[in-house]
Short mmCIF file of C-alpha atoms in Angstrom, two decimals:
data_model
loop_
_atom_site.label_atom_id
_atom_site.label_comp_id
_atom_site.label_asym_id
_atom_site.label_seq_id
_atom_site.Cartn_x
_atom_site.Cartn_y
_atom_site.Cartn_z
CA MET F 10 -2.35 54.79 118.59
CA ARG F 11 -0.42 53.40 115.83
CA PRO F 12 2.70 55.47 115.24
CA GLU F 13 3.17 57.08 111.64
CA PRO F 14 5.94 55.15 110.06
CA ASP F 15 7.45 58.04 108.17
CA LEU F 16 8.23 59.77 111.48
CA PRO F 17 12.24 59.88 111.80
CA LEU F 18 12.03 57.16 114.52
CA SER F 19 11.93 53.44 114.67
CA THR F 20 8.60 51.93 115.36
CA PHE F 21 9.60 51.41 119.04
CA GLN F 22 10.67 54.84 119.43
CA ALA F 23 7.66 56.36 117.77
CA ARG F 24 5.31 54.43 120.25
CA ARG F 25 7.37 55.75 123.04
CA LEU F 26 7.07 59.22 121.86
CA CYS F 27 3.39 58.89 121.51
CA ARG F 28 3.00 57.68 125.11
CA LEU F 29 5.14 60.48 126.32
CA VAL F 30 3.35 63.14 124.34
CA ALA F 31 -0.11 61.87 125.76
CA GLU F 32 1.36 61.85 129.50
CA ALA F 33 2.72 65.41 128.92
CA PHE F 34 -0.49 66.83 127.78
CA GLY F 35 -2.16 64.95 130.57
CA GLU F 36 -0.12 66.74 132.94
CA ALA F 37 -1.28 70.00 131.41
CA GLY F 38 -4.86 69.04 131.85
CA LEU F 39 -5.65 67.92 128.41
CA VAL F 40 -6.49 64.60 126.76
CA VAL F 41 -5.22 64.08 123.25
CA GLU F 42 -5.88 61.29 120.73
CA VAL F 43 -2.72 60.30 118.65
CA LEU F 44 -3.20 60.18 115.03
CA GLY F 45 -0.35 59.15 113.05
CA ASP F 46 2.09 62.22 112.96
CA HIS F 47 -0.08 64.41 115.08
CA VAL F 48 -2.26 64.69 118.06
CA VAL F 49 -5.73 66.19 118.57
CA ASP F 50 -6.71 67.52 122.00
CA GLU F 51 -10.15 67.62 123.37
CA ARG F 52 -10.87 71.19 121.99
CA GLY F 53 -10.30 70.01 118.49
CA ARG F 54 -6.78 71.60 118.13
CA ALA F 55 -4.10 69.54 116.17
CA HIS F 56 -0.46 69.45 117.38
CA GLY F 57 2.13 67.94 114.83
CA LEU F 58 4.78 65.40 116.05
CA ARG F 59 7.23 65.74 113.40
CA ASP F 60 9.20 68.65 114.90
CA LEU F 61 9.29 66.88 118.21
CA ALA F 62 10.30 63.55 116.72
CA ALA F 63 13.20 65.14 114.89
CA ALA F 64 14.21 66.94 118.18
CA CYS F 65 14.04 63.55 120.14
CA ALA F 66 16.08 61.76 117.40
CA THR F 67 19.02 63.98 118.40
CA GLU F 68 18.78 63.38 122.19
CA PRO F 69 19.64 60.15 124.23
CA PRO F 70 16.44 58.17 125.44
CA ALA F 71 16.82 59.58 128.99
CA ALA F 72 16.42 63.08 127.83
CA TRP F 73 13.11 62.41 125.94
CA PRO F 74 10.49 63.16 128.70
CA GLU F 75 12.05 66.64 129.39
CA VAL F 76 12.32 67.26 125.78
CA VAL F 77 8.69 66.45 125.32
CA ARG F 78 7.46 68.22 128.51
CA ARG F 79 9.15 71.46 127.28
CA HIS F 80 7.37 71.14 123.82
CA VAL F 81 4.11 70.56 124.95
CA HIS F 82 4.32 73.37 127.39
CA ALA F 83 5.12 75.64 124.66
CA ALA F 84 2.43 74.15 122.52
CA VAL F 85 -0.45 74.67 125.22
CA SER F 86 0.95 78.18 126.44
CA PRO F 87 -0.41 81.33 124.74
CA ALA F 88 2.41 82.81 122.56
CA PRO F 89 3.50 86.27 123.69
CA THR F 90 3.21 89.38 121.57
CA LEU F 91 5.87 91.92 120.89
CA ALA F 92 3.83 94.08 123.27
CA ASP F 93 4.43 91.58 125.98
CA LEU F 94 8.30 91.71 125.79
CA ASP F 95 10.33 94.37 127.22
CA ASP F 96 13.21 96.08 125.37
CA ALA F 97 15.82 93.99 127.03
CA THR F 98 14.24 90.68 126.26
CA LEU F 99 13.71 91.70 122.69
CA GLU F 100 17.44 92.81 122.36
CA ALA F 101 18.75 89.57 123.87
CA SER F 102 16.46 87.26 121.90
CA CYS F 103 16.34 88.71 118.47
CA VAL F 104 18.41 86.43 116.00
CA LEU F 105 18.80 86.03 112.36
CA ARG F 106 17.01 83.08 110.94
CA LEU F 107 17.64 81.28 107.62
CA LEU F 108 14.23 80.51 105.72
CA PRO F 109 12.94 79.55 102.36
CA ALA F 110 11.63 82.66 100.52
CA ALA F 111 8.44 80.71 99.58
CA ALA F 112 7.64 80.32 103.21
CA LEU F 113 7.01 84.00 103.66
CA PRO F 114 3.91 85.90 102.51
CA PRO F 115 4.74 88.34 99.71
CA ASP F 116 4.13 91.40 101.68
CA TRP F 117 5.90 90.14 104.91
CA ASP F 118 9.03 92.09 104.36
CA PRO F 119 9.69 93.11 100.71
CA ALA F 120 13.24 94.26 101.89
CA ALA F 121 14.06 90.97 103.59
CA GLU F 122 17.80 90.04 102.84
CA ARG F 123 18.24 87.45 99.97
CA VAL F 124 20.88 84.86 100.76
CA THR F 125 19.89 83.12 97.45
CA ALA F 126 17.30 83.18 94.98
CA ASP F 127 15.44 80.68 97.11
CA LEU F 128 16.69 81.77 100.71
CA VAL F 129 16.37 84.78 102.88
CA SER F 130 17.62 85.91 106.11
CA VAL F 131 15.07 87.44 108.44
CA VAL F 132 14.87 88.76 111.99
CA ALA F 133 13.16 86.27 114.44
CA ILE F 134 12.57 86.42 118.41
CA ASP F 135 13.67 83.16 119.87
CA LEU F 136 12.33 82.51 123.40
CA GLY F 137 13.63 79.02 123.67
CA ASP F 138 10.50 77.21 123.73
CA GLN F 139 8.74 79.59 121.62
CA ALA F 140 9.73 81.75 118.73
CA LEU F 141 8.02 84.84 117.04
CA MET F 142 8.36 85.73 113.56
CA PRO F 143 7.06 89.33 113.38
CA PRO F 144 6.93 91.34 110.08
CA ALA F 145 9.97 93.84 109.70
CA ASP F 146 7.60 96.77 109.94
CA ALA F 147 6.30 95.43 113.26
CA LEU F 148 9.72 95.30 114.60
CA ARG F 149 10.60 98.88 113.52
CA GLU F 150 7.24 100.17 114.96
CA ARG F 151 8.17 98.25 118.24
CA ALA F 152 11.67 99.63 118.54
CA PRO F 153 12.49 102.17 115.79
CA LEU F 154 16.01 103.11 117.15
CA LEU F 155 17.21 99.32 117.72
CA PRO F 156 19.50 98.20 114.92
CA TRP F 157 17.64 94.95 114.60
CA ARG F 158 19.79 93.04 111.88
CA GLU F 159 23.11 93.85 113.66
CA ARG F 160 22.00 92.84 117.03
CA ALA F 161 20.28 89.66 115.64
CA ALA F 162 23.46 88.89 113.99
CA ASP F 163 25.57 89.33 117.21
CA ASN F 164 22.95 86.89 118.94
CA LEU F 165 23.42 84.40 116.20
CA ARG F 166 27.19 84.43 116.66
CA HIS F 167 26.76 83.78 120.32
CA LEU F 168 24.45 80.97 119.61
CA ALA F 169 27.23 79.43 117.13
CA ASP F 170 29.47 79.49 120.21
CA HIS F 171 26.94 78.14 122.94
CA LEU F 172 23.91 76.37 121.10
CA PRO F 173 23.86 72.69 122.25
CA LEU F 174 24.89 70.62 119.25
CA HIS F 175 25.61 66.99 118.28
CA HIS F 176 28.59 66.95 115.75
CA GLU F 177 29.63 63.87 113.72
CA GLY F 178 31.52 62.93 110.65
CA VAL F 179 29.73 60.80 107.92
CA ALA F 180 31.84 59.10 105.27
CA PRO F 181 31.64 56.12 103.09
CA GLN F 182 33.23 52.87 104.65
CA GLY F 183 36.94 52.94 103.87
CA ALA F 184 36.97 56.48 102.25
CA PRO F 185 37.19 58.86 105.25
CA ASP F 186 38.50 61.64 102.78
CA ASP F 187 35.18 61.82 100.92
CA GLY F 188 32.91 62.47 104.05
CA PHE F 189 31.26 65.35 105.50
CA ASP F 190 30.43 66.92 108.73
CA VAL F 191 26.71 66.73 110.09
CA VAL F 192 25.49 69.06 113.00
CA VAL F 193 22.18 68.53 114.42
CA GLY F 194 20.40 70.04 117.64
CA GLU F 195 16.85 70.37 119.25
CA SER F 196 17.00 73.99 118.43
CA GLY F 197 15.28 75.19 115.32
CA LEU F 198 17.98 77.62 114.63
CA VAL F 199 20.66 75.10 113.77
CA ALA F 200 20.40 75.70 110.07
CA SER F 201 20.35 79.44 110.59
CA LEU F 202 24.05 78.97 112.07
CA ALA F 203 25.05 78.65 108.29
CA LEU F 204 24.62 82.49 108.09
CA ASP F 205 27.63 82.95 110.52
CA LEU F 206 29.73 79.98 108.95
CA ASP F 207 33.13 81.19 110.38
CA ALA F 208 32.02 81.04 113.91
CA LEU F 209 30.42 77.66 113.36
CA LEU F 210 33.53 76.12 111.99
CA ASP F 211 35.57 77.57 114.67
CA ARG F 212 33.20 75.97 117.18
CA LEU F 213 33.72 72.54 115.15
CA GLY F 214 37.46 72.90 115.00
CA LEU F 215 37.31 73.36 111.17
CA ALA F 216 38.44 76.37 109.02
CA ASP F 217 37.76 77.70 105.53
CA ARG F 218 41.01 77.08 103.78
CA GLY F 219 40.28 79.66 101.19
CA ARG F 220 38.29 77.75 98.71
CA GLY F 221 34.96 77.82 100.42
CA VAL F 222 32.66 75.44 102.06
CA LEU F 223 29.92 73.32 100.64
CA VAL F 224 26.88 73.63 102.79
CA GLY F 225 23.46 71.59 102.99
CA ALA F 226 20.58 72.94 105.07
CA PRO F 227 17.88 70.37 104.71
CA TYR F 228 15.90 71.33 107.62
CA ARG F 229 15.97 73.82 110.58
CA HIS F 230 17.40 71.33 112.97
CA GLN F 231 20.38 70.22 111.01
CA LEU F 232 23.53 71.36 108.87
CA ALA F 233 25.70 69.31 106.63
CA LEU F 234 28.99 70.76 105.45
CA ARG F 235 32.32 70.02 103.96
CA VAL F 236 35.35 72.27 103.84
CA VAL F 237 36.66 72.54 100.18
CA ASP F 238 40.22 71.30 101.24
CA GLY F 239 41.45 68.91 98.62
CA PRO F 240 40.41 66.22 96.05
CA GLY F 241 38.05 64.39 98.42
CA ALA F 242 35.71 67.20 98.52
CA ALA F 243 34.72 66.78 94.96
CA THR F 244 33.66 63.21 95.65
CA ALA F 245 32.18 64.34 99.03
CA LEU F 246 29.91 66.65 97.21
CA GLY F 247 28.11 63.79 95.53
CA HIS F 248 27.45 62.30 98.81
CA LEU F 249 26.48 65.57 100.39
CA VAL F 250 23.81 66.25 97.40
CA ASP F 251 22.13 63.02 97.94
CA TYR F 252 22.01 63.43 101.82
CA THR F 253 20.74 66.71 101.56
CA ARG F 254 18.00 66.06 99.29
CA SER F 255 16.75 62.74 100.65
CA THR F 256 16.67 64.44 104.31
CA TYR F 257 14.90 67.52 102.86
CA ALA F 258 12.06 65.18 101.45
CA VAL F 259 11.11 63.78 104.67
CA ALA F 260 12.19 66.07 107.46
CA PRO F 261 10.01 68.57 109.26
CA GLY F 262 10.68 72.38 108.80
CA PRO F 263 12.39 71.90 105.51
CA VAL F 264 14.76 74.56 104.28
CA THR F 265 16.30 73.83 101.21
CA PRO F 266 17.23 70.56 99.24
CA LEU F 267 20.33 72.17 97.38
CA VAL F 268 23.79 72.15 98.33
CA HIS F 269 25.52 75.57 98.30
CA TRP F 270 28.98 76.78 97.92
CA VAL F 271 29.76 79.37 100.53
CA HIS F 272 32.73 81.60 99.75
CA GLU F 273 33.61 85.08 101.18
CA GLY F 274 30.04 85.47 102.43
CA LEU F 275 28.29 84.62 99.16
CA TRP F 276 25.98 81.67 98.64
CA ARG F 277 25.95 79.83 95.19
CA PRO F 278 23.85 76.76 94.44
CA THR F 279 26.74 74.23 93.32
CA SER F 280 24.28 73.35 90.36
CA SER F 281 23.59 75.60 87.49
CA ALA F 282 20.20 74.13 86.76
CA PRO F 283 17.68 76.61 85.68
CA PRO F 284 16.53 78.64 88.76
CA GLN F 285 12.86 78.73 87.63
CA ASP F 286 12.82 74.89 88.24
CA PRO F 287 11.39 73.89 91.64
CA PRO F 288 14.41 73.37 94.35
CA LEU F 289 13.72 69.57 94.57
CA ALA F 290 14.04 69.09 90.85
CA ARG F 291 17.07 71.14 90.67
CA ALA F 292 18.46 69.17 93.63
CA ALA F 293 17.89 65.90 91.63
CA GLU F 294 19.85 67.35 88.81
CA GLN F 295 23.14 67.62 91.00
CA THR F 296 24.08 64.17 90.82
CA ARG F 297 23.80 61.10 88.82
CA GLY F 298 24.39 57.58 90.18
CA GLY F 299 25.91 59.04 93.36
CA ARG F 300 28.44 61.19 91.55
CA VAL F 301 28.41 64.97 90.83
CA ALA F 302 27.00 65.94 87.42
CA THR F 303 30.12 67.89 86.55
CA GLU F 304 28.41 69.53 83.52
CA ARG F 305 25.90 71.14 85.83
CA LEU F 306 28.34 72.47 88.30
CA HIS F 307 28.46 76.19 88.69
CA PRO F 308 31.83 77.20 86.97
CA GLU F 309 33.32 78.80 90.10
CA VAL F 310 32.31 75.71 92.24
CA ALA F 311 34.02 73.48 89.54
CA ALA F 312 37.07 75.79 89.86
CA ALA F 313 37.25 75.69 93.84
CA LEU F 314 36.89 71.78 93.44
CA GLY F 315 39.69 71.74 90.85
CA ILE F 316 37.28 69.95 88.24
#
């Protein structure tokens, strides 16, 4: 029952997580074997631990047992279908979700709204412990008169105000102006809050000063951002790029390794690296020695940063 060392936890924390997971499955009547970063139950079904480990990492130790119980309950409970949900539940639980375009099958929704060349915004059904990702045509067939995207956007705005979040500032020692803000939470919709950036900034006591916001969404439980508000933002971009890329490489549920400049609702990668390159390779080209590779900056980003 050796914990997997690449879980986002210390060895002691990983061992505790494995014990809590085994106990929670036991309460559900299942015996599981812990195998590194996943468990296998007696029916041969595998259940990954990386999402759960990431969720626990954002919570105090005393909250872990309940977080684990909820996660295991969702894992062993049969997922509902659209037909199982009434109209009121669907209207209240549909929400916009930010996803890498590569995560969707080609025919899933040809009309899915593109946020960038690599990212899409889709309508998901968030049931708290469970989430549904039905194809767009299934949603239209289920409720053809419901304005799905508009209602999902309204619900996301509500989440931006009420979703449990942990917010902290990250900055190099002795250089507070060169830092950025990190937001994490148990919900897998934290990264999607970037789709309603003004509402999230208002929640955090921040505001777009008219020159946009630098946004990193490395994985679905986390956002990292910096308002472009002065000379420190250019230096902060280098730190933000390195942070986003390294977190994306190890975190569960990755979204994008790229930092984007969001201005007036439009998302632009801060780097002008060739779009046909893989996202992680493009992210690696954004900095050099911890500093922004200014020759690769998108011209509009460079102008906003005053470079």
